[in-house]
Amino acid sequence: MSTESRRRFARRTAAVTAAAVAGAGVLPLSVAPAQAASFRKADSGAKIVSYKWLNKGKTSFDFTVQSPSLGGAKENVRVLLPKGWKFGSKKTWPVVYALHGGNDRYISWTRSTDIEQVARRWGVIVVMPEGRNGSYTNWFNGGKGGTPKWEDFHVQEVRQLMERNYGAGGSRAVMGLSSGGQGACTYAGRHPGMFRHASCFSGVLSMSHPGIPTLLMYTNMRSGQDPYNIWGVPWIHKANWDAHDPIKLLPRMRGTKLYVSSGTTGEAGPFDKPGKAPWDIGYLSERAIGPTVKAFVEEAKRQKVSVTSHIYGPGSHSWPYWQREMHTAWPQIMKTLGAKRV
């Protein structure tokens, strides 16, 4: 075969491959930043700069967002797809936004639970955005605002990119654990009507509860950041704390079904390995968080806000309990979203 013949063969092969990919409605394994220019941007100018498939079956992928809300930083989002999803289709799907805890990353739900297997049985998209140690809020920064704006990144940029490019629909739920659980209920309260369902597993739900401001300050200081930059100084900037406190936001959650859970006793539960000291942070965390969840449930019932709760007493602040709670809440989430079993 001559050199020119080989070139013509290579061009024809490339064209056939490209046509097959386009006809099948799937994306290539990865995309360079130049190719990502075809994706629609968010209102803020946030854009998808790259993505990659995570398996040969093309049922999950990561994409990278360049975010003005985060000062131009590039952060990742993991997505689980339902059977029948096709890129470029006009069909939309119910969507669950799953938020991770502090000192963790966007990969944590797929790393530490069986959420992929659970979600695959339903016609639903699952979106797991990076949140770092941002506490799911636009930082106060001494009243000056500015970056990082994690709330805007999640509820505006990631949501709009998913809805404009990947078939995410308007039937939405949000769930999270620990810091992400607090974020889930905070987002539901700060954006009434955006989420039909919110689930909080072991998250602080009353930020003004005795001892909780100190706990939050200590937790956020451990990562080397100034904790006062997040919501401000609790006793000086109380109005800003209240504006992000789930229990204070309950009147704005009447259109959202809630599922909340936590341990309360700080004692070992059925999933805990023997030998942990009573002062293990996993036990102390639930002992501190549990009363805030109980207070939230009592106030929700007083205000006639729809809430399902599981206050389970013994048990640590750890993944085995959060996986169990995800399994318990999932059928309620699917029913509320109108998702179909497949």
Short mmCIF file of C-alpha atoms in Angstrom, two decimals:
data_model
loop_
_atom_site.label_atom_id
_atom_site.label_comp_id
_atom_site.label_asym_id
_atom_site.label_seq_id
_atom_site.Cartn_x
_atom_site.Cartn_y
_atom_site.Cartn_z
CA MET A 1 0.00 0.00 0.00
CA SER A 2 1.40 3.40 -1.00
CA THR A 3 1.89 6.22 1.47
CA GLU A 4 -1.04 8.15 -0.01
CA SER A 5 -3.26 5.03 0.14
CA ARG A 6 -2.40 4.55 3.81
CA ARG A 7 -3.34 8.17 4.50
CA ARG A 8 -6.70 7.76 2.72
CA PHE A 9 -7.36 4.56 4.69
CA ALA A 10 -6.52 6.28 7.99
CA ARG A 11 -8.84 9.20 7.17
CA ARG A 12 -11.72 6.87 6.23
CA THR A 13 -11.20 4.82 9.41
CA ALA A 14 -11.23 7.95 11.55
CA ALA A 15 -14.37 9.21 9.84
CA VAL A 16 -16.20 5.90 10.32
CA THR A 17 -15.20 5.77 13.99
CA ALA A 18 -16.35 9.33 14.58
CA ALA A 19 -19.67 8.65 12.85
CA ALA A 20 -20.20 5.52 14.92
CA VAL A 21 -19.54 7.41 18.15
CA ALA A 22 -21.90 10.23 17.17
CA GLY A 23 -24.58 7.81 16.03
CA ALA A 24 -24.44 5.86 19.26
CA GLY A 25 -24.91 9.05 21.24
CA VAL A 26 -21.86 8.54 23.46
CA LEU A 27 -18.82 10.62 24.18
CA PRO A 28 -15.22 9.59 23.53
CA LEU A 29 -13.12 8.39 26.46
CA SER A 30 -11.74 11.84 27.19
CA VAL A 31 -11.94 15.33 25.78
CA ALA A 32 -9.30 18.00 25.47
CA PRO A 33 -9.97 21.57 26.65
CA ALA A 34 -10.32 22.77 23.04
CA GLN A 35 -13.10 20.24 22.37
CA ALA A 36 -14.87 21.18 25.60
CA ALA A 37 -15.61 24.60 24.13
CA SER A 38 -18.75 23.12 22.58
CA PHE A 39 -20.37 22.68 26.02
CA ARG A 40 -22.80 25.35 27.17
CA LYS A 41 -21.56 27.55 30.02
CA ALA A 42 -23.29 28.51 33.27
CA ASP A 43 -24.63 32.04 33.70
CA SER A 44 -21.51 32.99 35.67
CA GLY A 45 -19.25 31.89 32.83
CA ALA A 46 -18.31 28.63 34.56
CA LYS A 47 -17.36 26.10 31.91
CA ILE A 48 -16.53 22.44 31.44
CA VAL A 49 -12.86 22.21 30.49
CA SER A 50 -12.42 18.42 30.40
CA TYR A 51 -14.05 15.13 31.27
CA LYS A 52 -13.25 11.43 31.31
CA TRP A 53 -15.20 8.19 31.42
CA LEU A 54 -14.54 6.01 34.47
CA ASN A 55 -15.45 2.63 32.96
CA LYS A 56 -15.85 0.88 29.63
CA GLY A 57 -19.59 0.65 30.11
CA LYS A 58 -19.78 4.45 30.12
CA THR A 59 -22.05 4.56 33.15
CA SER A 60 -20.05 7.16 35.09
CA PHE A 61 -17.66 9.99 34.36
CA ASP A 62 -15.84 12.93 35.94
CA PHE A 63 -15.83 16.43 34.50
CA THR A 64 -13.78 19.45 35.45
CA VAL A 65 -15.26 22.92 35.89
CA GLN A 66 -13.37 26.19 35.72
CA SER A 67 -15.33 28.23 38.22
CA PRO A 68 -15.54 32.02 38.62
CA SER A 69 -17.27 31.39 41.96
CA LEU A 70 -14.06 29.72 43.16
CA GLY A 71 -11.75 32.38 41.77
CA GLY A 72 -11.10 30.57 38.51
CA ALA A 73 -10.08 27.33 40.21
CA LYS A 74 -10.72 24.04 38.45
CA GLU A 75 -12.75 21.52 40.46
CA ASN A 76 -14.14 18.09 39.65
CA VAL A 77 -17.63 16.61 39.61
CA ARG A 78 -18.46 12.89 39.46
CA VAL A 79 -21.63 11.75 37.67
CA LEU A 80 -23.51 8.42 37.66
CA LEU A 81 -25.77 7.84 34.67
CA PRO A 82 -29.02 5.86 34.32
CA LYS A 83 -29.66 3.16 31.75
CA GLY A 84 -30.82 4.71 28.50
CA TRP A 85 -28.95 8.00 28.96
CA LYS A 86 -27.51 9.41 25.74
CA PHE A 87 -25.41 12.49 25.22
CA GLY A 88 -27.24 15.10 23.20
CA SER A 89 -30.67 13.62 23.88
CA LYS A 90 -33.49 15.99 24.74
CA LYS A 91 -34.69 13.64 27.45
CA THR A 92 -34.16 14.81 31.02
CA TRP A 93 -33.81 12.75 34.17
CA PRO A 94 -34.47 13.26 37.88
CA VAL A 95 -31.24 14.09 39.68
CA VAL A 96 -29.75 13.52 43.13
CA TYR A 97 -26.93 15.82 44.27
CA ALA A 98 -24.78 13.94 46.82
CA LEU A 99 -22.52 16.08 49.03
CA HIS A 100 -19.44 14.78 50.85
CA GLY A 101 -18.23 15.53 54.36
CA GLY A 102 -15.42 17.80 55.56
CA ASN A 103 -11.83 16.70 54.97
CA ASP A 104 -13.03 14.51 52.11
CA ARG A 105 -13.48 14.74 48.34
CA TYR A 106 -16.00 14.33 45.55
CA ILE A 107 -15.01 10.68 45.05
CA SER A 108 -16.05 9.68 48.56
CA TRP A 109 -19.58 8.41 47.83
CA THR A 110 -18.37 5.96 45.19
CA ARG A 111 -15.28 5.08 47.23
CA SER A 112 -17.09 4.32 50.50
CA THR A 113 -20.64 3.19 49.60
CA ASP A 114 -22.48 1.11 47.02
CA ILE A 115 -24.28 4.14 45.59
CA GLU A 116 -23.37 3.10 42.04
CA GLN A 117 -25.25 -0.18 42.37
CA VAL A 118 -28.18 1.47 44.16
CA ALA A 119 -28.56 4.28 41.63
CA ARG A 120 -28.21 1.97 38.64
CA ARG A 121 -31.55 0.35 39.50
CA TRP A 122 -33.34 3.66 38.94
CA GLY A 123 -33.83 6.18 36.17
CA VAL A 124 -31.89 8.90 37.95
CA ILE A 125 -28.66 10.87 37.54
CA VAL A 126 -26.42 11.23 40.60
CA VAL A 127 -24.09 14.24 40.78
CA MET A 128 -21.24 14.37 43.31
CA PRO A 129 -19.47 17.75 43.24
CA GLU A 130 -16.23 18.71 44.93
CA GLY A 131 -16.80 20.71 48.13
CA ARG A 132 -13.41 20.51 49.87
CA ASN A 133 -13.58 22.13 53.33
CA GLY A 134 -15.78 24.94 52.10
CA SER A 135 -18.69 24.29 54.49
CA TYR A 136 -21.19 24.60 51.64
CA THR A 137 -21.44 28.36 51.82
CA ASN A 138 -20.25 31.55 50.17
CA TRP A 139 -17.55 32.67 52.58
CA PHE A 140 -18.19 35.73 54.71
CA ASN A 141 -14.57 36.96 54.68
CA GLY A 142 -15.12 39.63 57.32
CA GLY A 143 -18.24 40.88 55.59
CA LYS A 144 -16.42 41.52 52.31
CA GLY A 145 -17.67 38.39 50.59
CA GLY A 146 -15.71 37.28 47.56
CA THR A 147 -14.32 33.83 46.90
CA PRO A 148 -14.70 31.02 47.56
CA LYS A 149 -18.41 30.87 46.84
CA TRP A 150 -19.11 27.18 47.31
CA GLU A 151 -22.88 27.64 47.48
CA ASP A 152 -22.90 29.39 44.10
CA PHE A 153 -20.59 26.75 42.66
CA HIS A 154 -23.01 23.98 43.64
CA VAL A 155 -26.52 25.39 43.26
CA GLN A 156 -25.83 27.60 40.27
CA GLU A 157 -22.77 26.55 38.30
CA VAL A 158 -22.76 22.76 38.66
CA ARG A 159 -26.56 22.60 38.43
CA GLN A 160 -26.69 24.72 35.27
CA LEU A 161 -23.85 22.82 33.61
CA MET A 162 -25.60 19.53 34.34
CA GLU A 163 -28.96 20.78 33.08
CA ARG A 164 -27.55 22.43 29.96
CA ASN A 165 -25.18 19.65 28.90
CA TYR A 166 -25.97 16.32 30.53
CA GLY A 167 -29.75 15.90 30.72
CA ALA A 168 -30.29 16.70 34.40
CA GLY A 169 -33.90 17.71 34.91
CA GLY A 170 -35.81 19.95 37.28
CA SER A 171 -36.87 17.16 39.65
CA ARG A 172 -34.03 17.43 42.16
CA ALA A 173 -32.98 16.01 45.51
CA VAL A 174 -29.94 16.75 47.63
CA MET A 175 -28.37 14.53 50.26
CA GLY A 176 -25.20 14.67 52.29
CA LEU A 177 -23.33 13.44 55.31
CA SER A 178 -21.65 15.34 58.14
CA SER A 179 -20.73 18.78 56.73
CA GLY A 180 -22.46 17.78 53.49
CA GLY A 181 -25.59 16.86 55.44
CA GLN A 182 -25.65 20.31 56.97
CA GLY A 183 -25.13 21.68 53.46
CA ALA A 184 -28.01 19.65 52.04
CA CYS A 185 -30.55 21.10 54.49
CA THR A 186 -29.01 24.56 54.24
CA TYR A 187 -29.33 24.56 50.45
CA ALA A 188 -32.93 23.35 50.67
CA GLY A 189 -33.75 26.22 53.02
CA ARG A 190 -31.84 28.93 51.19
CA HIS A 191 -33.26 27.97 47.80
CA PRO A 192 -36.94 27.14 48.36
CA GLY A 193 -38.43 25.02 45.60
CA MET A 194 -35.10 23.98 44.11
CA PHE A 195 -35.05 20.57 45.80
CA ARG A 196 -38.05 18.30 46.27
CA HIS A 197 -36.21 16.21 48.84
CA ALA A 198 -33.27 16.79 51.21
CA SER A 199 -31.52 14.11 53.28
CA CYS A 200 -29.07 14.86 56.08
CA PHE A 201 -26.99 12.11 57.68
CA SER A 202 -25.12 13.15 60.85
CA GLY A 203 -25.05 16.83 59.96
CA VAL A 204 -25.29 19.80 62.33
CA LEU A 205 -28.87 21.08 61.98
CA SER A 206 -28.85 23.76 64.68
CA MET A 207 -25.72 25.90 64.44
CA SER A 208 -26.60 27.95 67.52
CA HIS A 209 -27.03 24.89 69.77
CA PRO A 210 -24.78 25.06 72.88
CA GLY A 211 -21.23 24.05 72.02
CA ILE A 212 -21.81 23.80 68.27
CA PRO A 213 -20.17 27.10 67.22
CA THR A 214 -17.02 26.02 69.05
CA LEU A 215 -17.16 22.59 67.41
CA LEU A 216 -17.53 24.11 63.94
CA MET A 217 -14.72 26.59 64.54
CA TYR A 218 -12.41 23.83 65.76
CA THR A 219 -13.29 21.51 62.87
CA ASN A 220 -12.66 24.17 60.24
CA MET A 221 -9.45 25.36 61.92
CA ARG A 222 -7.94 21.86 61.68
CA SER A 223 -7.47 22.20 57.91
CA GLY A 224 -5.30 25.28 58.39
CA GLN A 225 -7.84 27.92 57.39
CA ASP A 226 -9.22 30.84 59.39
CA PRO A 227 -12.63 29.54 60.58
CA TYR A 228 -14.00 33.05 61.02
CA ASN A 229 -13.77 33.61 57.27
CA ILE A 230 -16.57 31.12 56.66
CA TRP A 231 -19.62 32.55 58.48
CA GLY A 232 -17.94 35.24 60.58
CA VAL A 233 -17.50 35.45 64.34
CA PRO A 234 -20.52 33.70 65.94
CA TRP A 235 -21.25 36.30 68.62
CA ILE A 236 -20.61 39.28 66.31
CA HIS A 237 -21.99 38.12 62.97
CA LYS A 238 -24.98 36.21 64.34
CA ALA A 239 -27.24 37.35 61.50
CA ASN A 240 -25.03 35.62 58.95
CA TRP A 241 -24.86 32.47 61.04
CA ASP A 242 -28.65 32.47 61.33
CA ALA A 243 -28.95 32.91 57.56
CA HIS A 244 -27.15 29.59 57.10
CA ASP A 245 -28.60 27.68 60.06
CA PRO A 246 -30.89 24.80 58.96
CA ILE A 247 -33.19 25.09 61.98
CA LYS A 248 -33.68 28.82 61.33
CA LEU A 249 -34.42 28.07 57.67
CA LEU A 250 -37.20 25.57 58.38
CA PRO A 251 -40.05 27.94 57.36
CA ARG A 252 -38.52 27.98 53.87
CA MET A 253 -38.49 24.16 53.62
CA ARG A 254 -42.24 23.55 53.57
CA GLY A 255 -42.08 22.50 49.93
CA THR A 256 -39.30 19.98 50.56
CA LYS A 257 -39.59 16.50 52.06
CA LEU A 258 -36.85 15.88 54.62
CA TYR A 259 -35.04 12.81 55.93
CA VAL A 260 -32.62 13.37 58.82
CA SER A 261 -30.67 10.94 60.99
CA SER A 262 -27.85 10.66 63.48
CA GLY A 263 -26.54 8.84 66.49
CA THR A 264 -26.90 10.54 69.86
CA THR A 265 -25.18 8.65 72.65
CA GLY A 266 -21.54 8.66 71.57
CA GLU A 267 -21.39 4.93 72.24
CA ALA A 268 -20.35 2.03 70.02
CA GLY A 269 -23.01 0.76 67.66
CA PRO A 270 -23.49 -2.34 65.50
CA PHE A 271 -21.01 -1.30 62.80
CA ASP A 272 -18.19 -0.18 65.08
CA LYS A 273 -15.08 -2.27 65.57
CA PRO A 274 -14.26 -3.12 69.18
CA GLY A 275 -11.41 -1.38 70.90
CA LYS A 276 -12.16 2.25 70.07
CA ALA A 277 -11.71 4.61 73.01
CA PRO A 278 -14.85 6.40 74.29
CA TRP A 279 -13.21 9.71 73.37
CA ASP A 280 -12.73 8.67 69.71
CA ILE A 281 -13.76 11.61 67.49
CA GLY A 282 -16.28 9.37 65.73
CA TYR A 283 -18.18 8.90 69.00
CA LEU A 284 -17.79 12.46 70.25
CA SER A 285 -19.06 13.87 66.95
CA GLU A 286 -22.37 11.99 67.07
CA ARG A 287 -22.83 12.89 70.71
CA ALA A 288 -22.52 16.58 69.80
CA ILE A 289 -24.49 16.46 66.55
CA GLY A 290 -27.35 14.26 67.77
CA PRO A 291 -29.03 16.91 69.96
CA THR A 292 -29.05 19.37 67.05
CA VAL A 293 -30.83 16.80 64.87
CA LYS A 294 -33.38 16.10 67.61
CA ALA A 295 -34.01 19.83 68.04
CA PHE A 296 -34.43 20.21 64.27
CA VAL A 297 -36.99 17.38 64.12
CA GLU A 298 -38.98 18.79 67.02
CA GLU A 299 -39.04 22.26 65.44
CA ALA A 300 -39.95 20.85 62.02
CA LYS A 301 -42.93 19.03 63.50
CA ARG A 302 -43.98 22.15 65.40
CA GLN A 303 -43.90 24.11 62.15
CA LYS A 304 -45.62 21.28 60.25
CA VAL A 305 -42.67 20.74 57.90
CA SER A 306 -42.60 17.23 56.41
CA VAL A 307 -39.75 15.31 58.08
CA THR A 308 -38.83 11.66 58.52
CA SER A 309 -36.19 10.99 61.16
CA HIS A 310 -34.05 8.13 62.40
CA ILE A 311 -32.42 8.99 65.71
CA TYR A 312 -30.61 5.75 66.36
CA GLY A 313 -28.65 6.31 69.59
CA PRO A 314 -25.41 4.26 69.57
CA GLY A 315 -23.19 4.54 66.49
CA SER A 316 -20.15 6.49 65.36
CA HIS A 317 -19.68 9.27 62.83
CA SER A 318 -18.66 6.89 60.04
CA TRP A 319 -19.47 5.46 56.61
CA PRO A 320 -21.19 2.20 57.57
CA TYR A 321 -23.97 4.21 59.23
CA TRP A 322 -24.22 6.69 56.38
CA GLN A 323 -24.50 3.89 53.84
CA ARG A 324 -27.31 2.37 55.90
CA GLU A 325 -29.09 5.72 56.09
CA MET A 326 -28.67 6.26 52.35
CA HIS A 327 -30.34 2.87 51.74
CA THR A 328 -33.17 3.80 54.11
CA ALA A 329 -33.77 7.24 52.60
CA TRP A 330 -33.36 6.21 48.95
CA PRO A 331 -36.88 4.80 48.31
CA GLN A 332 -38.41 7.99 49.73
CA ILE A 333 -36.10 10.10 47.56
CA MET A 334 -37.03 8.15 44.42
CA LYS A 335 -40.75 8.38 45.17
CA THR A 336 -40.54 12.11 45.75
CA LEU A 337 -38.60 12.65 42.52
CA GLY A 338 -40.94 10.44 40.51
CA ALA A 339 -37.98 8.30 39.40
CA LYS A 340 -38.80 4.99 37.71
CA ARG A 341 -37.22 1.66 38.61
CA VAL A 342 -35.34 0.02 35.72
#
